Short mmCIF file of C-alpha atoms (C1' of nucleotides) in Angstrom, two decimals:
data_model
loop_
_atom_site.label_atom_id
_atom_site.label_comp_id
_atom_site.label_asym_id
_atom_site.label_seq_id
_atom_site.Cartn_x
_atom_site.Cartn_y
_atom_site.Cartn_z
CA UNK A 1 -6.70 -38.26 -12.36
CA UNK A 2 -3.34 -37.69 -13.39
CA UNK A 3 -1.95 -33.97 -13.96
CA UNK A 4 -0.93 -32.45 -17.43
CA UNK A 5 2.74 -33.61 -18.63
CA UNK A 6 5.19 -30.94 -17.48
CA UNK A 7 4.07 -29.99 -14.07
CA UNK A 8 5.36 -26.63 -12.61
CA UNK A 9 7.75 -27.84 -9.93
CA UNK A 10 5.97 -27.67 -6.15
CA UNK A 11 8.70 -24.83 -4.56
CA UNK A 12 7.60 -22.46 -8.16
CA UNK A 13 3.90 -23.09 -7.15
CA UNK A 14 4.43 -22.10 -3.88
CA UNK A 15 6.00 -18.61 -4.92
CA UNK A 16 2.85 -18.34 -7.42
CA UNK A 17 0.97 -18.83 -4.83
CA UNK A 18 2.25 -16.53 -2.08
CA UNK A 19 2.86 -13.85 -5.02
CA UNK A 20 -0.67 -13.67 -5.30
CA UNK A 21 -1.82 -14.01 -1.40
CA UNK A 22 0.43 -11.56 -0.41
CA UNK A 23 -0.45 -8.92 -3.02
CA UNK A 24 -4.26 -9.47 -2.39
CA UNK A 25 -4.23 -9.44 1.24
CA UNK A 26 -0.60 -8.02 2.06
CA UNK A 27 2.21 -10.65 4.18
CA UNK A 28 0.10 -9.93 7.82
CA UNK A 29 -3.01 -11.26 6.15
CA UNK A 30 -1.97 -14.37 4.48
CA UNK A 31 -1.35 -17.41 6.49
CA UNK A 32 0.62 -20.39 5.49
CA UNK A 33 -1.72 -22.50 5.76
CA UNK A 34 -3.91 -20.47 3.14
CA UNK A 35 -1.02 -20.66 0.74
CA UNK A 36 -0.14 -24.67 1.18
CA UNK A 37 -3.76 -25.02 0.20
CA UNK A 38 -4.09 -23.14 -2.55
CA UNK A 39 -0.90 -24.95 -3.85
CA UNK A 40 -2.84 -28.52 -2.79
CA UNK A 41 -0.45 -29.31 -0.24
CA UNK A 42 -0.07 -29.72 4.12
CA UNK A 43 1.94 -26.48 5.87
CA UNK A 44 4.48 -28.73 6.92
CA UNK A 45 5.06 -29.57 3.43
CA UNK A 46 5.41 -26.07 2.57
CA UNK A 47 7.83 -25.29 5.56
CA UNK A 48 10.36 -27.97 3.80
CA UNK A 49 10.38 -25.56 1.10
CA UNK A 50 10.75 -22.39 2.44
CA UNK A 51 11.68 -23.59 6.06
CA UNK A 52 10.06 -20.04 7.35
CA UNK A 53 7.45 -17.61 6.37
CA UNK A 54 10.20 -14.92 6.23
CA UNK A 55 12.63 -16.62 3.86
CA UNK A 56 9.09 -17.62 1.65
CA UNK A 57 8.87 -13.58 2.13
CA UNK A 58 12.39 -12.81 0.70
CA UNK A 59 11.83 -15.40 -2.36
CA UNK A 60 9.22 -13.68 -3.42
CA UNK A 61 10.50 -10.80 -3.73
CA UNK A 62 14.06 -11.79 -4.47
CA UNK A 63 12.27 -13.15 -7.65
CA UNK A 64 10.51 -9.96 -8.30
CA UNK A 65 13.64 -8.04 -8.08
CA UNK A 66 16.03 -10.19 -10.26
CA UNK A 67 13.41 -10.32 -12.85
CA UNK A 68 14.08 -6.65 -13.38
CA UNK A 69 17.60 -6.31 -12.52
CA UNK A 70 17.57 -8.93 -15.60
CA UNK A 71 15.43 -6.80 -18.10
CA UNK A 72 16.62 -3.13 -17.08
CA UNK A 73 19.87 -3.06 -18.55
CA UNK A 74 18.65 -4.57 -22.11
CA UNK A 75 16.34 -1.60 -22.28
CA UNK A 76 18.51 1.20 -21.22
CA UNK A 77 20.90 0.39 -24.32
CA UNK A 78 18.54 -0.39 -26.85
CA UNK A 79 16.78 2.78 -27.65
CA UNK A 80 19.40 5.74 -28.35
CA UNK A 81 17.61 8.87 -29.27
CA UNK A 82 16.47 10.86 -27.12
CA UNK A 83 12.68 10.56 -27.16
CA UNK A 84 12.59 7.36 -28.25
CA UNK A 85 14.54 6.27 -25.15
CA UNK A 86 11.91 7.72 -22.92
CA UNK A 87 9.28 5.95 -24.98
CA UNK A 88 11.00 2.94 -25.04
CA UNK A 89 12.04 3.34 -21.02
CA UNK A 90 8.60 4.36 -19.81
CA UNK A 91 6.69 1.68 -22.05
CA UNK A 92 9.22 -1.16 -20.61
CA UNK A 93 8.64 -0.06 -17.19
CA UNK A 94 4.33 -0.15 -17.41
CA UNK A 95 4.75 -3.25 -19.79
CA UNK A 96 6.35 -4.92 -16.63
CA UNK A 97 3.99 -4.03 -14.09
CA UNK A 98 0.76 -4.20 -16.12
CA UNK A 99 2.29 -7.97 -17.44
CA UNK A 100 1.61 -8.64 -13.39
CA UNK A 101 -0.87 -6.37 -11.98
CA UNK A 102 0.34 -8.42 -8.60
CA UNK A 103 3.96 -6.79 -8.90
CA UNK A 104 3.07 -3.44 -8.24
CA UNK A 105 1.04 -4.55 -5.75
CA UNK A 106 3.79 -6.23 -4.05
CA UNK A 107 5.90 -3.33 -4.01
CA UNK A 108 3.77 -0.82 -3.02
CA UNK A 109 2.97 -2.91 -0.19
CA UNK A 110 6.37 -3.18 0.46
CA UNK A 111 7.33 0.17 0.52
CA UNK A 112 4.38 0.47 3.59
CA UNK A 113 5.93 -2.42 5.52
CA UNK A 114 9.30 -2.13 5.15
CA UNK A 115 10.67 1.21 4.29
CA UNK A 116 13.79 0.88 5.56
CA UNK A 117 14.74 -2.54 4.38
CA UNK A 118 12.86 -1.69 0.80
CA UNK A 119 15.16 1.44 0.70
CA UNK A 120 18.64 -0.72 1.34
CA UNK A 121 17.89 -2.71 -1.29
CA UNK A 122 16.71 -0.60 -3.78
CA UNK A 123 19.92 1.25 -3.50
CA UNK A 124 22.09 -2.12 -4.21
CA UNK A 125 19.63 -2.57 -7.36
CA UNK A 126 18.33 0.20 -8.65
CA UNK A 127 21.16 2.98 -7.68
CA UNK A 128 23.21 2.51 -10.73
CA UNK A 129 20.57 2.47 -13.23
CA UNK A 130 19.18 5.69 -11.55
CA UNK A 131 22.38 7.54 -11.80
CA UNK A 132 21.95 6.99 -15.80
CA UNK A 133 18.87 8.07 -15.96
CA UNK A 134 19.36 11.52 -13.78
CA UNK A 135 22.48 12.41 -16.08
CA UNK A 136 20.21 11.62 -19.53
CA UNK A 137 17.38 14.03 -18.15
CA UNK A 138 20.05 16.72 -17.18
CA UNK A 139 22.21 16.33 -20.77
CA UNK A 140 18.59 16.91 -22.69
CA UNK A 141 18.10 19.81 -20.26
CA UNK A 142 21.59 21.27 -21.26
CA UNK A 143 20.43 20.49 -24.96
CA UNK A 144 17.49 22.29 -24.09
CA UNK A 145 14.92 19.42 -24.89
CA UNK A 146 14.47 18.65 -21.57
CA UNK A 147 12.59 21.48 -19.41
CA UNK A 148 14.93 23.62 -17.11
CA UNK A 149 13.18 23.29 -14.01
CA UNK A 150 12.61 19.38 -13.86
CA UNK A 151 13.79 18.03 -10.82
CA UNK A 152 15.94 15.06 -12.47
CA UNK A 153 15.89 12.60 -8.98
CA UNK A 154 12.57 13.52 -7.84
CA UNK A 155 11.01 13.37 -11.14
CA UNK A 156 12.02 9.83 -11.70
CA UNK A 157 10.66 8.48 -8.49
CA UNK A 158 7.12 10.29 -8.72
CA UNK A 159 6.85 9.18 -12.31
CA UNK A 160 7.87 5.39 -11.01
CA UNK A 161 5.51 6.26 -7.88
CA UNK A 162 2.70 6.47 -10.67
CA UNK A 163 3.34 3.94 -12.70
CA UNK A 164 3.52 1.39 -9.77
CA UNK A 165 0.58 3.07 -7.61
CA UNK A 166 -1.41 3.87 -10.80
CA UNK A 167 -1.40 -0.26 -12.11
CA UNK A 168 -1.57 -1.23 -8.16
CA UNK A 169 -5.16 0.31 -7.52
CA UNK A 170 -6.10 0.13 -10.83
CA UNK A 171 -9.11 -1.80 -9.79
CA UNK A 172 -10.13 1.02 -6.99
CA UNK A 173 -9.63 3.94 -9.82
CA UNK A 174 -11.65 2.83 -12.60
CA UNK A 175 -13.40 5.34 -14.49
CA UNK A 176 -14.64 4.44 -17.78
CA UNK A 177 -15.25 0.75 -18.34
CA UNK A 178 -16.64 -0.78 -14.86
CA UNK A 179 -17.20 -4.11 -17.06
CA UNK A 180 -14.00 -4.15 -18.92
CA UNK A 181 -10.82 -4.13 -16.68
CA UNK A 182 -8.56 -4.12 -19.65
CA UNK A 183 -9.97 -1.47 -21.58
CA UNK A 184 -10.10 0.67 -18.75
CA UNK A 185 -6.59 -0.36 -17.14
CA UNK A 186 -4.89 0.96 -21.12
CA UNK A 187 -6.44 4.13 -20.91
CA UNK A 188 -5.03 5.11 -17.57
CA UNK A 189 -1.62 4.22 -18.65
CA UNK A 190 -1.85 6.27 -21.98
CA UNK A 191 -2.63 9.20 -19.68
CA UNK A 192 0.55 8.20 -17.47
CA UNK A 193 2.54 8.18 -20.15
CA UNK A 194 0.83 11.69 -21.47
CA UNK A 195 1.94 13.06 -17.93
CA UNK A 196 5.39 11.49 -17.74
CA UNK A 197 6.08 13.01 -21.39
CA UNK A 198 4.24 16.30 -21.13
CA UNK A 199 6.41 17.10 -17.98
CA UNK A 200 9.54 16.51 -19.34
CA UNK A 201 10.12 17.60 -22.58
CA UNK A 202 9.72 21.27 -23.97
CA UNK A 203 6.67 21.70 -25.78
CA UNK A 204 8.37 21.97 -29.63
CA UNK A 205 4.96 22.89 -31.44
CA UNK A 206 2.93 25.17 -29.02
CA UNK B 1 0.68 11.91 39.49
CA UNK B 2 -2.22 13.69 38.28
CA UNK B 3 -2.17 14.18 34.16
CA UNK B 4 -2.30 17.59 32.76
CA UNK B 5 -5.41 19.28 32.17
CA UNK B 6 -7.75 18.84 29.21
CA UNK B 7 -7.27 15.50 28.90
CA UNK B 8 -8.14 14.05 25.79
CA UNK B 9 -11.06 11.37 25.90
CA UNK B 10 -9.77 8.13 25.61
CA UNK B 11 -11.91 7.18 22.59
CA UNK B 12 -10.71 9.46 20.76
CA UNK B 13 -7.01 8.48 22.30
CA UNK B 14 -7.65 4.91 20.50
CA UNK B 15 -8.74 6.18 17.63
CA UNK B 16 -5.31 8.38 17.40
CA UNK B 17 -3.08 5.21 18.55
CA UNK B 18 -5.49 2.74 16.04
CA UNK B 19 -4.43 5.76 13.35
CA UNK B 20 -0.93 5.45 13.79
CA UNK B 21 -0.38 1.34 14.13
CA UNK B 22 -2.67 0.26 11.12
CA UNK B 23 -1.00 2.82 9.10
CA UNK B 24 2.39 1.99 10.07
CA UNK B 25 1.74 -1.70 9.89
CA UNK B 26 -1.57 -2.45 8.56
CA UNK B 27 -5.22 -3.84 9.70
CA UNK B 28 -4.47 -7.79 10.13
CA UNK B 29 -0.62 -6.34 11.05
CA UNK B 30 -2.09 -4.28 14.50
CA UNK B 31 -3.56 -6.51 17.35
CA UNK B 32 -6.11 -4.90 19.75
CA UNK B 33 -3.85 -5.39 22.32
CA UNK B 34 -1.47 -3.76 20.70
CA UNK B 35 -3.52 -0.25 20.38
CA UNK B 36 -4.58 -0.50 24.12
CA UNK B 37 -1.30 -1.16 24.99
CA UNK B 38 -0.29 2.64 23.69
CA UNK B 39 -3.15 4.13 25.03
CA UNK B 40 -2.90 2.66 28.45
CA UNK B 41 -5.67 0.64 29.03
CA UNK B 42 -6.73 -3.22 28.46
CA UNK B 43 -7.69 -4.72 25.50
CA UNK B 44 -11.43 -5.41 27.27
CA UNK B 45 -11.42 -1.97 28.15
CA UNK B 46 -10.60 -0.97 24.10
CA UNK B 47 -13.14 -3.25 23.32
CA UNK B 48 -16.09 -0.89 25.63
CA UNK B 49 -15.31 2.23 23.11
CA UNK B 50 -15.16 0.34 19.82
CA UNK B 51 -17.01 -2.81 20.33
CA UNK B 52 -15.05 -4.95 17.52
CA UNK B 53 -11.53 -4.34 15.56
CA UNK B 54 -14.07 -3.96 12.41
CA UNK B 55 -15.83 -1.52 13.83
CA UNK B 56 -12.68 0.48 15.25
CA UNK B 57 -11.01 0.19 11.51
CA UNK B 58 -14.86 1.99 10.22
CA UNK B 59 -14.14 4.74 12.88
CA UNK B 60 -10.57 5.66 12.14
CA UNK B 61 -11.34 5.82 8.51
CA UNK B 62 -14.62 7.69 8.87
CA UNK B 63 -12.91 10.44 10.82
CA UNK B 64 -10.36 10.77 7.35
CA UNK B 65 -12.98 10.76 5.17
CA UNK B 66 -15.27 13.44 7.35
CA UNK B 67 -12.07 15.79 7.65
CA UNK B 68 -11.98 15.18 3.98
CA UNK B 69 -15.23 16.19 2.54
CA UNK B 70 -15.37 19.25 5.47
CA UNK B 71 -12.47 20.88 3.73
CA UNK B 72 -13.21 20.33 -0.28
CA UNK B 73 -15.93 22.51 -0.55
CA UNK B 74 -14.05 25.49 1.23
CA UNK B 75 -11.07 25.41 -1.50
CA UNK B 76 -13.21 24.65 -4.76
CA UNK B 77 -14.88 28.25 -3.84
CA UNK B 78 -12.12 30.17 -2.45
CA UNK B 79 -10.04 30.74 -6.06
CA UNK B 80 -11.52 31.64 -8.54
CA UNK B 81 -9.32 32.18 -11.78
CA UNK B 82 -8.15 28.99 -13.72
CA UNK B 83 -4.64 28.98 -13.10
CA UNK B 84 -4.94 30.32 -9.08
CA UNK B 85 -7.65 27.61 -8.09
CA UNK B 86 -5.22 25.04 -9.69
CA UNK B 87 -2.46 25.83 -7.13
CA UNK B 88 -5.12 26.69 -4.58
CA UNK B 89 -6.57 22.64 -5.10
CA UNK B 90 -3.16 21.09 -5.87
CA UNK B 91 -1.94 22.73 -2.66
CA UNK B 92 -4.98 21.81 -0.01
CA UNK B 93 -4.56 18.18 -0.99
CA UNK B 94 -0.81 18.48 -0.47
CA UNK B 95 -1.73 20.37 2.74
CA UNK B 96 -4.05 17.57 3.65
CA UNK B 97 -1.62 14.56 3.25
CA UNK B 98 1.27 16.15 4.35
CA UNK B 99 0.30 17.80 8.20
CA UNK B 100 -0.54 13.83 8.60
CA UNK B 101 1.68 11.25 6.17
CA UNK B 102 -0.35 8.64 8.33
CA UNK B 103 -3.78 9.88 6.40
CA UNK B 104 -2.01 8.88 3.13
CA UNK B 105 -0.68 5.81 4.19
CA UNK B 106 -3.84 4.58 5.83
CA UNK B 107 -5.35 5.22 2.44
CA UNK B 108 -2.91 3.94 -0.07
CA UNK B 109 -3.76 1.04 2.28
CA UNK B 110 -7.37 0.67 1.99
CA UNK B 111 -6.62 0.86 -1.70
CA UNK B 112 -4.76 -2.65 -1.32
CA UNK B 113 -7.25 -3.86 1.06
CA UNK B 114 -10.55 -2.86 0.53
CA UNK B 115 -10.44 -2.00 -3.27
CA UNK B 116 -14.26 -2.71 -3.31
CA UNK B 117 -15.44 -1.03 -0.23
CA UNK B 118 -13.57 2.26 -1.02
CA UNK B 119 -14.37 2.68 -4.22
CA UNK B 120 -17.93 2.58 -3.40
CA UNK B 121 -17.69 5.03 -0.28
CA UNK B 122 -15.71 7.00 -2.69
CA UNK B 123 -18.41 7.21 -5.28
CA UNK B 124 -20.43 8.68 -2.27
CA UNK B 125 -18.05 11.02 -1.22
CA UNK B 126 -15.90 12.49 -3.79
CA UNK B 127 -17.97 11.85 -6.79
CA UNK B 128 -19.59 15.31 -6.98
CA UNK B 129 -16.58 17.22 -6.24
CA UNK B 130 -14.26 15.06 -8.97
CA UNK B 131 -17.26 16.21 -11.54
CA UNK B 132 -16.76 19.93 -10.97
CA UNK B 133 -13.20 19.34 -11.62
CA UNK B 134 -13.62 17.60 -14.83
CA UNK B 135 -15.68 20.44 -16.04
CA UNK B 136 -13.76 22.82 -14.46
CA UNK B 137 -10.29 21.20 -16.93
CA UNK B 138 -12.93 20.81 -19.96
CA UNK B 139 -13.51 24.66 -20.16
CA UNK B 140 -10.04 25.12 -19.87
CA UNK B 141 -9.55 23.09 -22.63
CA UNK B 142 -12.15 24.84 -24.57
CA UNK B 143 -10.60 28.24 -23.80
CA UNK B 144 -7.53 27.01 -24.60
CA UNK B 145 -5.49 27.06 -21.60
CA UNK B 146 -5.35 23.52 -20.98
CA UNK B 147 -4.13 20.71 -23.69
CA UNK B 148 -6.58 19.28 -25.51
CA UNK B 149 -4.70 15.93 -25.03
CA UNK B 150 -5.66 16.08 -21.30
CA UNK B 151 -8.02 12.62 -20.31
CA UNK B 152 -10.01 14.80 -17.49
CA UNK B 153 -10.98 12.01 -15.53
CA UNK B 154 -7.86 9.64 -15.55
CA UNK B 155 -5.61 12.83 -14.83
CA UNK B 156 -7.14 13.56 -11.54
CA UNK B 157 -7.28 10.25 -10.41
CA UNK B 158 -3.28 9.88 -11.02
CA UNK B 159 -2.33 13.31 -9.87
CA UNK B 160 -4.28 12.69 -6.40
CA UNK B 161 -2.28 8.84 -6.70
CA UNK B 162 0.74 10.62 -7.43
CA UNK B 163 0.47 12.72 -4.01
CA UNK B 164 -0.98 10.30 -2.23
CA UNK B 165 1.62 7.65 -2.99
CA UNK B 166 4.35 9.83 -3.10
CA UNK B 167 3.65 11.29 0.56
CA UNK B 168 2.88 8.11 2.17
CA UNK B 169 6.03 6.71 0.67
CA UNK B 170 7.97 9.82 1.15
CA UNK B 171 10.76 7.95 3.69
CA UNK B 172 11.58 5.26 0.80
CA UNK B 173 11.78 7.27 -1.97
CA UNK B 174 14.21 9.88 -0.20
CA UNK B 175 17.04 11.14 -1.92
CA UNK B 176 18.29 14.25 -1.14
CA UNK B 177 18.90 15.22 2.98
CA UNK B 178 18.78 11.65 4.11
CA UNK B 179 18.94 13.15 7.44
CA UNK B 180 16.49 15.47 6.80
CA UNK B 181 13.39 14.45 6.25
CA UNK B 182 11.09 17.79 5.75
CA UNK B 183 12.86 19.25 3.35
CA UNK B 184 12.89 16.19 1.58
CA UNK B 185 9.52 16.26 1.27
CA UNK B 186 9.43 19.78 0.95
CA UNK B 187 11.20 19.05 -2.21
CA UNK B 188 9.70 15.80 -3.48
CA UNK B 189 5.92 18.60 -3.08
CA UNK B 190 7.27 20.81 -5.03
CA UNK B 191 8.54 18.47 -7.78
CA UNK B 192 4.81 16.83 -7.96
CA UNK B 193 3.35 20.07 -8.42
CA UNK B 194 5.20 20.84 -11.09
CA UNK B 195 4.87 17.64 -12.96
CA UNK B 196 0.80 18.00 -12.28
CA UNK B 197 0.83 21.97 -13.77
CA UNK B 198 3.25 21.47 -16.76
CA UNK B 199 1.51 18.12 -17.71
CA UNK B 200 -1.90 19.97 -17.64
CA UNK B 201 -1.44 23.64 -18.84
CA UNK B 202 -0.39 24.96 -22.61
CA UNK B 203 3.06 26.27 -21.73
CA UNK B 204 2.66 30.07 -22.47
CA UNK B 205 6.58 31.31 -22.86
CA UNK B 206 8.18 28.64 -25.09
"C1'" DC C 1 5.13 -35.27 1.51
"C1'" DC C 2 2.10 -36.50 5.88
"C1'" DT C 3 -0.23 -36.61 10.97
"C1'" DA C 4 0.10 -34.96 15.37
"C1'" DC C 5 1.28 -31.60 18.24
"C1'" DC C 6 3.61 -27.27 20.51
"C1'" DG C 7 3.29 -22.54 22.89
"C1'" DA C 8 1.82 -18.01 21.73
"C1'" DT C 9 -1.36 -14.88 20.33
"C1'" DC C 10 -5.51 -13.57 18.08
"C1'" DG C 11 -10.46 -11.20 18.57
"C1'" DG C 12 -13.95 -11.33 21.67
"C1'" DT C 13 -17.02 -12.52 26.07
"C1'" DA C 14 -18.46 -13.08 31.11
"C1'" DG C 15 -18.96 -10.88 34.98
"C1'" DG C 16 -18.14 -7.56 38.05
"C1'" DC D 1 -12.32 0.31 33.49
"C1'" DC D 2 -10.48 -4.54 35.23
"C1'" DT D 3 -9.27 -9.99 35.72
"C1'" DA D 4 -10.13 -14.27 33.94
"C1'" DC D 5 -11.18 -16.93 30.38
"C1'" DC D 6 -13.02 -18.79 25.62
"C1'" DG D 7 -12.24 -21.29 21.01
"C1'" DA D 8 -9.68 -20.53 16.88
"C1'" DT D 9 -5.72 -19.86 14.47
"C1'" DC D 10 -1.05 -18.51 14.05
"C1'" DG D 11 4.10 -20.01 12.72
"C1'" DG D 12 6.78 -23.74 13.47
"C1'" DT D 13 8.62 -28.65 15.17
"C1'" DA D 14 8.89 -33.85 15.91
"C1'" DG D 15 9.04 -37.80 13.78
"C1'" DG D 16 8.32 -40.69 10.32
#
DNA sequence: CCTACCGATCGGTAGG
DNA sequence: CCTACCGATCGGTAGG
């Protein structure tokens, strides 16, 4: 009856837990109570946790956010060309969501609920790494790799919007494979990454 | 104390005020008292019209989807050359999304939600008109116009998620006029349009 | 980590 | 279209 040896610690289950819950059925539609069971626990036990379902709320995502303020930077340096730092950009970015089907889910649900306080706080993460981005796409466009008319700022949201919304409804888009999720879920993102590239760069062999 | 005139019927008044709340916040995030509330009358009262939330959530999406497939076949016949009916399409469902951000966000939504109930009304729906368009982008790339790397079917599913998502999350994602919001999306449109026609067209002037 | 319990609110019904 | 009310469930607390 006992459990295997190194058992995840109860508050880590919890956040498991109401990762999933909250990107199946959004933060409205999950109770506490459905996430203390799923962890095996009471709701009061839960609430000595996370002593409110708003601060379980901010954990969640907290951990969602740090886990790419952590992996962002490594990527931005290690490719230096410049198509093989879109590759490597654009591949790091689906490899995280598609790792976690549930993260995109999360976000995009986020973005519904809480614009506003979504937008703060993407500003105090994000911002900086944007502002590297932008000026890469407009010193390829100088260079004249990188199409004139591209819209540097809007470009890189929409192609983010895809990514995340394209991996997020995955399940709702299917078109090829209706018994095999995974097969289907790497041919949309070879055609997001056809889009993201095809848009960008000047066609060198026409 | 008298209202004005041609007063709208308070059905469809709920079904306007159900619109707005479950988009804004979500199915399990709106009470019933809530929507009666903003159209002036009792939950009980509510309750005559549509006579359970289930039912009210059916209505309020069936009038989206009706509005839907009543304008589709109008714009697949109006253009005819390849390059015209591509801006005629691109721009309807722009149009569409953008006279009403609520009608993206309430679908984006049911994408979360309902993955398994939408995709089958969607089969019913839209699956006729999504198989003209994959023709219609197979000649093309038969005649040459359009890149033979194109996936048909996975390109129109993440152009319409890249409108879709990008509309209904237009008010994160700003990031030009943060005090003013049209031409922000104005702009964000114009950049998604561009990204859709350069990722699917042979560029003709290198 | 639990049982027992709180007031508030949920969707929905009775009855007029 | 209303008042009055139903059982169920919500997030959270007391107390151990």
């Amino acid at each position: 009856m006992s459990e295997p040896q190194p058992t995840t610690p109860v508050p880590e289950q919890v956040l498991d837990a109401a990762t999933r819950l909250f990107a199946a059925h959004g933060y409205e539609g999950t109770s506490l109570s459905a996430i203390a069971e799923e962890v095996g626990i009471r709701k009061p036990s839960l609430l000595y946790h996370y002593p409110s379902k708003e601060e379980l709320r901010e954990a969640v995502l907290g951990r969602l956010f740090s886990h790419w303020t952590e992996v962002l930077p490594r990527i931005l340096q290690a490719a230096t060309t410049g198509s093989s730092r879109f590759e490597g950009l654009v591949g790091e970015v689906v490899g995280f969501f598609v790792a976690d089907v549930d993260r995109a889910r999360l976000l995009l649900r986020e973005m519904l609920d809480r614009p506003v306080e979504l937008q703060r706080q993407m500003d105090g993460y994000l911002a900086p790494w944007l502002t590297i981005i932008r000026d890469y796409i407009r010193t390829g466009q100088e260079s004249g790799v990188v199409r004139a008319d591209v819209d540097p700022d809007s470009y890189i949201v929409h192609v983010i919007q895809m990514i995340v919304g394209g991996i997020a409804t995955s399940n709702v888009i299917a078109v090829s494979h209706p018994d095999d999720d995974r097969a289907d879920l790497e041919r949309h993102v070879a055609e997001i990454v056809r889009i993201a590239r095809s848009s960008l760069f000047i066609d060198t062999e026409p």
